[in-house]
Coordinates of N, CA and C in Angstrom, one line a residue:
M1 N 0.8 -1.2 0.0 CA 0.0 0.0 0.0 C 0.9 1.2 0.0
S2 N 2.0 1.2 0.7 CA 2.8 2.4 0.8 C 3.4 2.8 -0.5
R3 N 3.8 1.7 -1.3 CA 4.3 2.0 -2.6 C 3.3 2.6 -3.6
Q4 N 2.1 2.2 -3.4 CA 1.0 2.8 -4.3 C 0.8 4.3 -3.9
L5 N 0.9 4.6 -2.6 CA 0.7 6.0 -2.1 C 1.9 6.9 -2.6
E6 N 3.1 6.3 -2.6 CA 4.3 7.0 -3.1 C 4.2 7.2 -4.6
R7 N 3.7 6.2 -5.3 CA 3.5 6.3 -6.8 C 2.4 7.4 -7.1
L8 N 1.3 7.5 -6.3 CA 0.3 8.5 -6.4 C 0.9 9.9 -6.2
G9 N 1.8 10.0 -5.2 CA 2.4 11.3 -4.9 C 3.3 11.7 -6.1
D10 N 4.0 10.7 -6.7 CA 4.9 11.0 -7.8 C 4.1 11.5 -9.0
H11 N 2.9 10.9 -9.2 CA 2.0 11.3 -10.3 C 1.5 12.7 -10.1
C12 N 1.1 13.0 -8.9 CA 0.7 14.3 -8.5 C 1.7 15.4 -8.8
T13 N 3.0 15.1 -8.4 CA 4.1 16.0 -8.7 C 4.3 16.2 -10.1
N14 N 4.2 15.1 -10.9 CA 4.4 15.3 -12.4 C 3.3 16.2 -13.0
I15 N 2.1 16.0 -12.5 CA 1.0 16.8 -13.0 C 1.2 18.3 -12.7
A16 N 1.6 18.5 -11.4 CA 1.8 19.9 -11.0 C 2.9 20.6 -11.8
E17 N 4.0 19.8 -12.0 CA 5.1 20.3 -12.9 C 4.7 20.6 -14.3
D18 N 3.8 19.8 -14.9 CA 3.3 20.0 -16.2 C 2.4 21.2 -16.2
V19 N 1.6 21.4 -15.3 CA 0.7 22.6 -15.2 C 1.5 23.9 -15.1
F20 N 2.5 23.8 -14.2 CA 3.4 25.0 -14.0 C 4.1 25.3 -15.3
F21 N 4.5 24.3 -16.0 CA 5.2 24.6 -17.3 C 4.2 25.3 -18.3
I22 N 3.0 24.8 -18.3 CA 2.0 25.3 -19.3 C 1.7 26.8 -18.9
V23 N 1.6 27.1 -17.7 CA 1.3 28.5 -17.2 C 2.5 29.4 -17.3
E24 N 3.7 28.9 -16.8 CA 4.8 29.8 -16.7 C 5.8 29.7 -17.8
A25 N 5.8 28.6 -18.6 CA 6.7 28.3 -19.6 C 8.2 28.1 -19.1
H26 N 8.3 27.6 -17.9 CA 9.6 27.3 -17.3 C 9.6 25.9 -16.8
F27 N 10.8 25.2 -17.1 CA 10.9 23.8 -16.6 C 11.2 23.9 -15.1
V28 N 10.5 23.1 -14.3 CA 10.8 23.0 -12.8 C 11.2 21.6 -12.4
K29 N 11.3 20.7 -13.4 CA 11.8 19.4 -13.0 C 13.2 19.4 -12.5
H30 N 13.4 18.8 -11.4 CA 14.8 18.8 -10.7 C 15.2 20.1 -10.2
K31 N 14.4 21.1 -10.1 CA 14.7 22.4 -9.6 C 13.7 22.9 -8.6
H32 N 13.1 22.0 -7.8 CA 12.0 22.4 -6.9 C 12.3 23.5 -5.9
Q33 N 13.5 23.5 -5.4 CA 13.9 24.5 -4.4 C 13.9 25.9 -5.0
K34 N 14.2 26.1 -6.3 CA 14.3 27.4 -7.0 C 12.8 27.9 -7.1
Y35 N 11.8 27.1 -7.2 CA 10.5 27.5 -7.5 C 9.5 27.4 -6.3
L36 N 10.0 27.4 -5.1 CA 9.1 27.5 -3.9 C 8.4 28.9 -3.9
F37 N 7.2 28.8 -3.6 CA 6.4 30.0 -3.7 C 6.6 30.8 -2.4
N38 N 7.0 32.0 -2.5 CA 7.3 32.9 -1.4 C 6.6 34.2 -1.6
E39 N 5.6 34.5 -0.9 CA 4.8 35.8 -1.1 C 5.6 37.0 -1.0
D40 N 6.6 37.0 -0.1 CA 7.5 38.2 0.1 C 8.2 38.5 -1.2
K41 N 8.8 37.5 -1.8 CA 9.6 37.6 -3.0 C 8.6 38.1 -4.1
N42 N 7.4 37.6 -4.2 CA 6.5 38.0 -5.3 C 6.1 39.5 -5.1
E43 N 6.0 40.0 -3.9 CA 5.6 41.4 -3.6 C 6.7 42.3 -4.0
N44 N 8.0 41.9 -3.9 CA 9.1 42.7 -4.2 C 9.2 42.8 -5.7
E45 N 8.9 41.8 -6.5 CA 9.0 41.8 -7.9 C 7.9 42.7 -8.6
A46 N 6.8 42.9 -7.9 CA 5.7 43.7 -8.6 C 5.9 45.2 -8.5

């Protein structure tokens, strides 16, 4: 059962990365730390 939950989590991660790429046109695979969402950083960019 734990393997299936891990596999489900991996599928969810892949879907989220694909959606992010469609919206932002940036690859995030293998660069998760760079794309953590930080509201303070986003406020400074605006």
